[in-house]
């Protein structure tokens, strides 16, 4: 068999063994499943969906509801199987020999570029995590990826700076997976910039990571091309209904967002000395506490490279965050006794 070179060089997926952690703060998920009443209502709706039938080839109804939610037209919205899938599809639309990323950032941009057989050029974020001079490398770039709020640093890029990058005319994918926790968004810029594609998801604030629903927002012209590469029937009828259901319960969603933001700020205040300010549902901390926490049943993400010695901690439920605080304080005390970092 002749395996394509770019596939041969991709790392094998490491499906991490099920972490025996009682507290999972490593995946930036929403800590809340639907409350029982709402879950029952949703399950009632799902039970009416005929499973022998395909979903709509293209999910117009959900796209209309999302468009209304953003004050845009249905032509500006395209739903897919998680925003991850959209990253891969977008790279199939445009020409150019490399993508631009700003590390440390979300790993899937580089993954899909490798899959497409194109290079990933990294213009690292500045010391304070602001964008560097990516414009300098924009010639013949296929796509510039900007993640805001950025995973794993948690900061947003100022709108003014995003506009400067858009002015290059290169397609810009603005990944706003965590925008609901930042209280600001740039989806409206698609009205002025044809080269902007904003990615959003139901996996975070809307709590539907298991349903795999993401969407792109772009101008009608750009979307016209993007729709050509989306395979029909790609999103399950069950997931489509779940997303529509959540859009009908935005009061509940907003309540959860408020809760998570309050808890995020509580965690930040507790660890101000070690944590970076965050506009997402997680915090980056300069604490090498991954193994220590895991031994105590708390899973967080261990970072590497430039962020060696850092962890990314997803904001959980109050009691989960209490457990994190208690254990991290213990970790810090132990490190201080050992004189680590002196
Ligand atoms: N973008 C960023 C920045 C993310 O952190 C994630 C999830 N970890 C995604 C996109 C993927 O979202 P989805 O579940 O919609 O594929």
Coordinates of C-alpha atoms and ligand atoms in Angstrom, one line a residue:
X1 CA 0.0 0.0 0.0
X2 CA 1.3 3.5 -0.8
X3 CA 0.5 5.7 2.2
X4 CA 0.7 9.4 1.5
X5 CA 3.8 11.0 3.0
X6 CA 1.9 13.6 5.0
X7 CA -0.3 10.9 6.6
X8 CA 2.8 8.8 7.4
X9 CA 4.3 11.7 9.3
X10 CA 1.3 12.4 11.4
X11 CA 1.7 11.2 14.9
X12 CA -0.5 8.2 16.0
X13 CA -3.5 9.4 18.0
X14 CA -2.8 8.8 21.6
X15 CA -6.2 8.0 23.1
X16 CA -5.1 8.7 26.6
X17 CA -6.2 5.9 28.9
X18 CA -9.3 6.9 30.9
X19 CA -8.0 9.1 33.6
X20 CA -9.1 7.7 36.9
X21 CA -9.8 11.3 38.1
X22 CA -12.8 12.2 40.1
X23 CA -12.5 15.8 38.9
X24 CA -12.0 16.4 35.2
X25 CA -10.7 19.9 34.5
X26 CA -8.5 19.0 31.5
X27 CA -10.7 19.4 28.4
X28 CA -12.3 22.8 28.7
X29 CA -15.8 21.2 28.8
X30 CA -18.8 22.7 30.4
X31 CA -19.1 21.2 33.9
X32 CA -22.9 21.0 33.7
X33 CA -25.0 18.5 31.8
X34 CA -28.5 19.7 31.3
X35 CA -30.6 19.8 34.5
X36 CA -32.9 16.8 34.7
X37 CA -36.1 18.7 33.7
X38 CA -34.5 20.1 30.5
X39 CA -32.8 16.9 29.7
X40 CA -36.1 15.0 29.9
X41 CA -37.7 17.6 27.7
X42 CA -34.9 17.2 25.1
X43 CA -35.0 13.4 25.3
X44 CA -38.8 13.6 24.6
X45 CA -38.0 15.6 21.4
X46 CA -35.2 13.3 20.4
X47 CA -37.5 10.3 20.7
X48 CA -39.7 11.6 18.0
X49 CA -36.9 11.8 15.4
X50 CA -37.1 8.9 12.9
X51 CA -33.7 7.2 13.0
X52 CA -34.3 5.3 9.7
X53 CA -34.3 8.7 7.9
X54 CA -31.3 10.8 7.0
X55 CA -31.0 14.2 8.5
X56 CA -31.6 17.1 6.2
X57 CA -28.8 17.2 3.6
X58 CA -28.0 20.7 4.8
X59 CA -29.3 21.9 8.2
X60 CA -31.1 25.0 7.1
X61 CA -33.4 25.2 10.1
X62 CA -30.6 25.3 12.6
X63 CA -28.6 27.7 10.5
X64 CA -31.6 30.1 10.4
X65 CA -31.8 30.0 14.2
X66 CA -28.1 30.6 14.7
X67 CA -28.3 33.5 12.2
X68 CA -31.1 35.0 14.2
X69 CA -29.1 34.6 17.4
X70 CA -26.2 36.6 15.8
X71 CA -28.4 39.1 14.0
X72 CA -27.1 37.8 10.6
X73 CA -28.7 36.1 7.6
X74 CA -28.9 32.3 7.2
X75 CA -26.6 32.6 4.2
X76 CA -23.8 33.7 6.7
X77 CA -23.9 30.5 8.7
X78 CA -22.8 27.0 8.1
X79 CA -23.1 24.1 10.6
X80 CA -20.8 21.2 10.7
X81 CA -19.6 18.3 12.9
X82 CA -17.8 20.4 15.6
X83 CA -15.7 23.4 14.7
X84 CA -12.8 21.0 14.3
X85 CA -14.3 19.7 11.1
X86 CA -14.7 23.2 9.8
X87 CA -10.9 23.9 10.1
X88 CA -10.2 21.0 7.7
X89 CA -12.9 22.1 5.3
X90 CA -11.7 25.7 5.2
X91 CA -8.2 24.6 4.2
X92 CA -9.7 22.8 1.2
X93 CA -11.2 26.0 -0.2
X94 CA -8.3 28.4 -0.4
X95 CA -5.0 28.4 -2.3
X96 CA -1.6 29.2 -0.8
X97 CA 1.3 27.1 0.4
X98 CA 1.2 27.5 4.2
X99 CA -0.9 28.5 7.1
X100 CA 0.0 30.9 9.8
X101 CA -0.5 30.2 13.5
X102 CA 0.7 32.0 16.6
X103 CA 1.8 29.5 19.3
X104 CA 1.1 28.6 21.9
X105 CA -2.4 27.9 20.5
X106 CA -4.9 25.2 19.6
X107 CA -3.2 22.2 18.0
X108 CA -5.8 21.3 15.3
X109 CA -4.8 24.1 12.9
X110 CA -1.4 22.4 12.4
X111 CA -2.9 19.0 12.3
X112 CA -5.2 19.8 9.4
X113 CA -2.5 21.7 7.5
X114 CA -0.3 18.6 7.7
X115 CA -3.2 16.5 6.4
X116 CA -3.5 18.9 3.5
X117 CA 0.2 18.6 2.8
X118 CA 1.0 22.3 3.5
X119 CA 3.4 23.9 5.9
X120 CA 2.6 25.5 9.2
X121 CA 4.5 28.7 9.8
X122 CA 4.5 29.8 13.4
X123 CA 4.8 33.5 14.4
X124 CA 4.8 33.0 18.2
X125 CA 2.6 35.2 20.4
X126 CA 4.6 38.0 22.1
X127 CA 5.6 37.7 25.8
X128 CA 2.2 39.1 26.8
X129 CA 0.4 36.8 24.4
X130 CA -0.5 39.5 21.9
X131 CA -0.2 38.7 18.2
X132 CA 3.2 39.2 16.7
X133 CA 3.9 40.5 13.2
X134 CA 2.1 37.8 11.3
X135 CA 1.5 40.2 8.4
X136 CA 5.2 39.8 7.5
X137 CA 4.6 36.1 6.6
X138 CA 1.2 36.6 4.9
X139 CA 2.4 36.4 1.3
X140 CA 1.0 33.3 -0.3
X141 CA -0.5 32.1 3.0
X142 CA -3.6 29.9 2.6
X143 CA -5.1 30.9 5.9
X144 CA -4.1 32.9 9.0
X145 CA -5.5 31.4 12.2
X146 CA -6.3 33.7 15.2
X147 CA -7.7 32.1 18.3
X148 CA -9.4 34.6 20.5
X149 CA -9.9 33.9 23.4
X150 CA -6.8 31.8 22.8
X151 CA -6.4 28.2 24.0
X152 CA -4.4 27.8 26.2
X153 CA -3.5 31.3 27.2
X154 CA -7.0 32.6 27.7
X155 CA -6.5 36.2 26.4
X156 CA -8.4 37.9 23.6
X157 CA -6.8 39.7 20.7
X158 CA -8.0 43.3 20.4
X159 CA -10.5 44.0 17.6
X160 CA -8.3 46.7 16.2
X161 CA -5.5 44.2 15.8
X162 CA -7.8 41.6 14.2
X163 CA -8.8 44.2 11.7
X164 CA -5.2 45.0 10.9
X165 CA -4.7 41.3 10.0
X166 CA -7.9 41.3 7.9
X167 CA -6.5 44.2 5.9
X168 CA -3.9 41.8 4.4
X169 CA -6.7 40.3 2.4
X170 CA -5.6 36.8 3.3
X171 CA -8.3 34.5 4.6
X172 CA -8.5 34.8 8.3
X173 CA -10.0 32.1 10.5
X174 CA -11.0 33.7 13.8
X175 CA -11.6 30.8 16.3
X176 CA -14.1 32.1 18.9
X177 CA -14.8 28.7 20.5
X178 CA -14.8 30.5 23.9
X179 CA -16.3 33.9 22.9
X180 CA -19.4 33.5 25.2
X181 CA -17.1 33.6 28.2
X182 CA -15.3 36.7 27.0
X183 CA -18.5 38.7 26.5
X184 CA -17.2 40.0 23.2
X185 CA -17.2 38.7 19.6
X186 CA -16.2 39.8 16.1
X187 CA -18.8 37.9 14.1
X188 CA -20.2 41.2 12.9
X189 CA -17.0 41.9 11.0
X190 CA -18.1 39.4 8.4
X191 CA -20.3 42.2 7.1
X192 CA -17.2 44.3 6.2
X193 CA -14.6 41.6 5.5
X194 CA -15.1 39.0 2.9
X195 CA -11.9 37.2 4.0
X196 CA -13.1 36.6 7.6
X197 CA -14.4 33.2 8.8
X198 CA -15.4 33.1 12.4
X199 CA -15.6 29.6 14.1
X200 CA -18.0 29.0 16.9
X201 CA -19.2 25.9 18.8
X202 CA -21.9 24.4 20.9
X203 CA -19.3 22.4 22.8
X204 CA -18.3 25.0 25.4
X205 CA -20.9 27.6 26.7
X206 CA -23.8 25.6 25.3
X207 CA -22.6 22.4 27.0
X208 CA -23.0 20.1 24.0
X209 CA -19.4 18.7 23.5
X210 CA -20.9 15.2 23.1
X211 CA -23.2 16.3 20.3
X212 CA -20.4 17.7 18.1
X213 CA -21.9 20.8 16.6
X214 CA -19.9 23.8 15.4
X215 CA -20.5 26.5 12.9
X216 CA -18.8 29.0 10.7
X217 CA -19.9 32.6 10.2
X218 CA -18.7 34.4 7.0
X219 CA -19.9 36.6 4.2
X220 CA -22.4 35.1 1.8
X221 CA -19.7 35.0 -1.0
X222 CA -17.2 33.1 1.1
X223 CA -19.8 30.8 2.5
X224 CA -20.9 30.0 -1.1
X225 CA -17.5 28.3 -1.6
X226 CA -17.3 26.8 1.9
X227 CA -20.7 25.1 1.4
X228 CA -19.4 23.3 -1.7
X229 CA -16.9 21.3 0.3
X230 CA -19.2 20.2 3.1
X231 CA -20.4 16.7 2.5
X232 CA -24.2 16.3 2.7
X233 CA -25.8 14.6 5.8
X234 CA -22.7 15.3 7.8
X235 CA -24.5 16.3 11.0
X236 CA -26.8 13.8 12.8
X237 CA -30.5 14.7 13.3
X238 CA -30.1 14.1 17.0
X239 CA -27.3 16.7 17.3
X240 CA -29.2 19.2 15.2
X241 CA -32.2 18.9 17.4
X242 CA -30.1 19.2 20.6
X243 CA -28.5 22.5 19.3
X244 CA -31.9 23.9 18.3
X245 CA -33.1 23.0 21.8
X246 CA -30.2 24.9 23.5
X247 CA -30.9 28.0 21.4
X248 CA -34.4 27.9 22.8
X249 CA -33.0 28.0 26.3
X250 CA -30.6 30.8 26.2
X251 CA -31.6 32.0 29.7
X252 CA -30.3 28.8 31.1
X253 CA -27.2 29.0 29.0
X254 CA -26.5 32.6 30.1
X255 CA -27.0 31.5 33.8
X256 CA -24.3 28.8 33.3
X257 CA -21.9 31.3 31.6
X258 CA -22.3 33.7 34.5
X259 CA -21.6 30.9 37.0
X260 CA -18.4 29.9 35.1
X261 CA -17.2 33.4 34.8
X262 CA -17.7 34.0 38.5
X263 CA -15.9 30.8 39.4
X264 CA -13.1 31.7 36.9
X265 CA -12.6 35.0 38.7
X266 CA -12.6 33.3 42.1
X267 CA -9.9 30.9 40.9
X268 CA -7.9 33.8 39.5
X269 CA -8.1 35.7 42.8
X270 CA -6.9 32.7 44.7
X271 CA -3.9 32.1 42.5
X272 CA -3.2 35.6 41.2
X273 CA 0.5 35.1 41.7
X274 CA 0.6 32.1 39.3
X275 CA -2.4 32.6 37.0
X276 CA -2.8 34.6 33.9
X277 CA -6.0 36.6 33.5
X278 CA -8.5 34.7 31.4
X279 CA -11.5 35.5 29.2
X280 CA -12.4 31.8 28.6
X281 CA -13.6 28.9 30.7
X282 CA -10.1 27.9 31.7
X283 CA -7.0 29.4 33.3
X284 CA -3.3 29.1 32.5
X285 CA -1.2 28.7 35.6
X286 CA 2.6 28.8 36.1
X287 CA 2.5 25.8 38.3
X288 CA 4.0 22.4 37.5
X289 CA 1.3 20.6 39.4
X290 CA -0.1 18.2 36.9
X291 CA 1.2 15.0 38.4
X292 CA 0.6 16.2 42.0
X293 CA -3.1 16.9 41.2
X294 CA -3.6 13.7 39.2
X295 CA -2.4 11.6 42.2
X296 CA -5.1 13.4 44.1
X297 CA -7.8 12.6 41.5
X298 CA -7.8 15.9 39.7
X299 CA -7.0 16.0 36.0
X300 CA -5.7 19.2 34.4
X301 CA -3.8 19.7 31.2
X302 CA 0.0 19.6 31.3
X303 CA 1.6 22.0 28.9
X304 CA 5.0 21.8 27.2
X305 CA 7.4 23.7 25.0
X306 CA 7.3 27.4 25.8
X307 CA 4.8 26.6 28.5
X308 CA 6.8 23.9 30.2
X309 CA 6.0 23.9 33.9
X310 CA 2.5 25.4 33.3
X311 CA -0.9 23.8 33.5
X312 CA -4.3 24.7 32.0
X313 CA -7.2 24.3 34.3
X314 CA -10.8 24.2 33.2
X315 CA -13.2 26.0 35.4
X316 CA -15.5 23.4 37.0
X317 CA -18.4 23.3 39.4
X318 CA -17.9 25.1 42.8
X319 CA -17.1 21.9 44.6
X320 CA -14.6 20.8 42.0
X321 CA -12.9 24.2 42.1
X322 CA -12.8 24.0 45.9
X323 CA -11.0 20.7 45.6
X324 CA -8.6 22.2 43.1
X325 CA -7.9 25.2 45.3
X326 CA -7.3 23.1 48.4
X327 CA -4.9 20.8 46.5
X328 CA -3.1 23.5 44.6
X329 CA -2.5 25.4 47.9
X330 CA -1.0 22.3 49.3
X331 CA 1.2 21.9 46.2
X332 CA 2.4 25.5 46.5
X333 CA 3.2 25.1 50.2
X334 CA 5.2 22.0 49.5
X335 CA 7.1 23.7 46.7
X336 CA 7.8 26.6 49.0
X337 CA 9.2 24.3 51.7
X338 CA 11.4 22.7 49.1
X339 CA 12.5 26.1 47.9
X340 CA 11.5 25.4 44.3
X341 CA 11.7 28.4 42.1
X342 CA 14.0 30.3 44.6
Ligands
LIG1 N1 -11.3 25.7 18.8 C1 -10.7 25.7 20.0 C2 -9.8 26.9 20.3 C3 -10.9 24.7 21.0 O1 -10.2 24.8 22.1 C4 -11.7 23.6 20.6 C5 -12.0 22.5 21.6 N2 -11.0 22.2 22.5 C6 -12.3 23.6 19.4 C7 -12.0 24.7 18.5 C8 -13.1 22.4 18.9 O2 -14.4 22.6 19.2 P1 -15.5 21.6 18.6 O3 -15.9 20.8 19.8 O4 -16.6 22.4 18.1 O5 -14.9 20.7 17.5

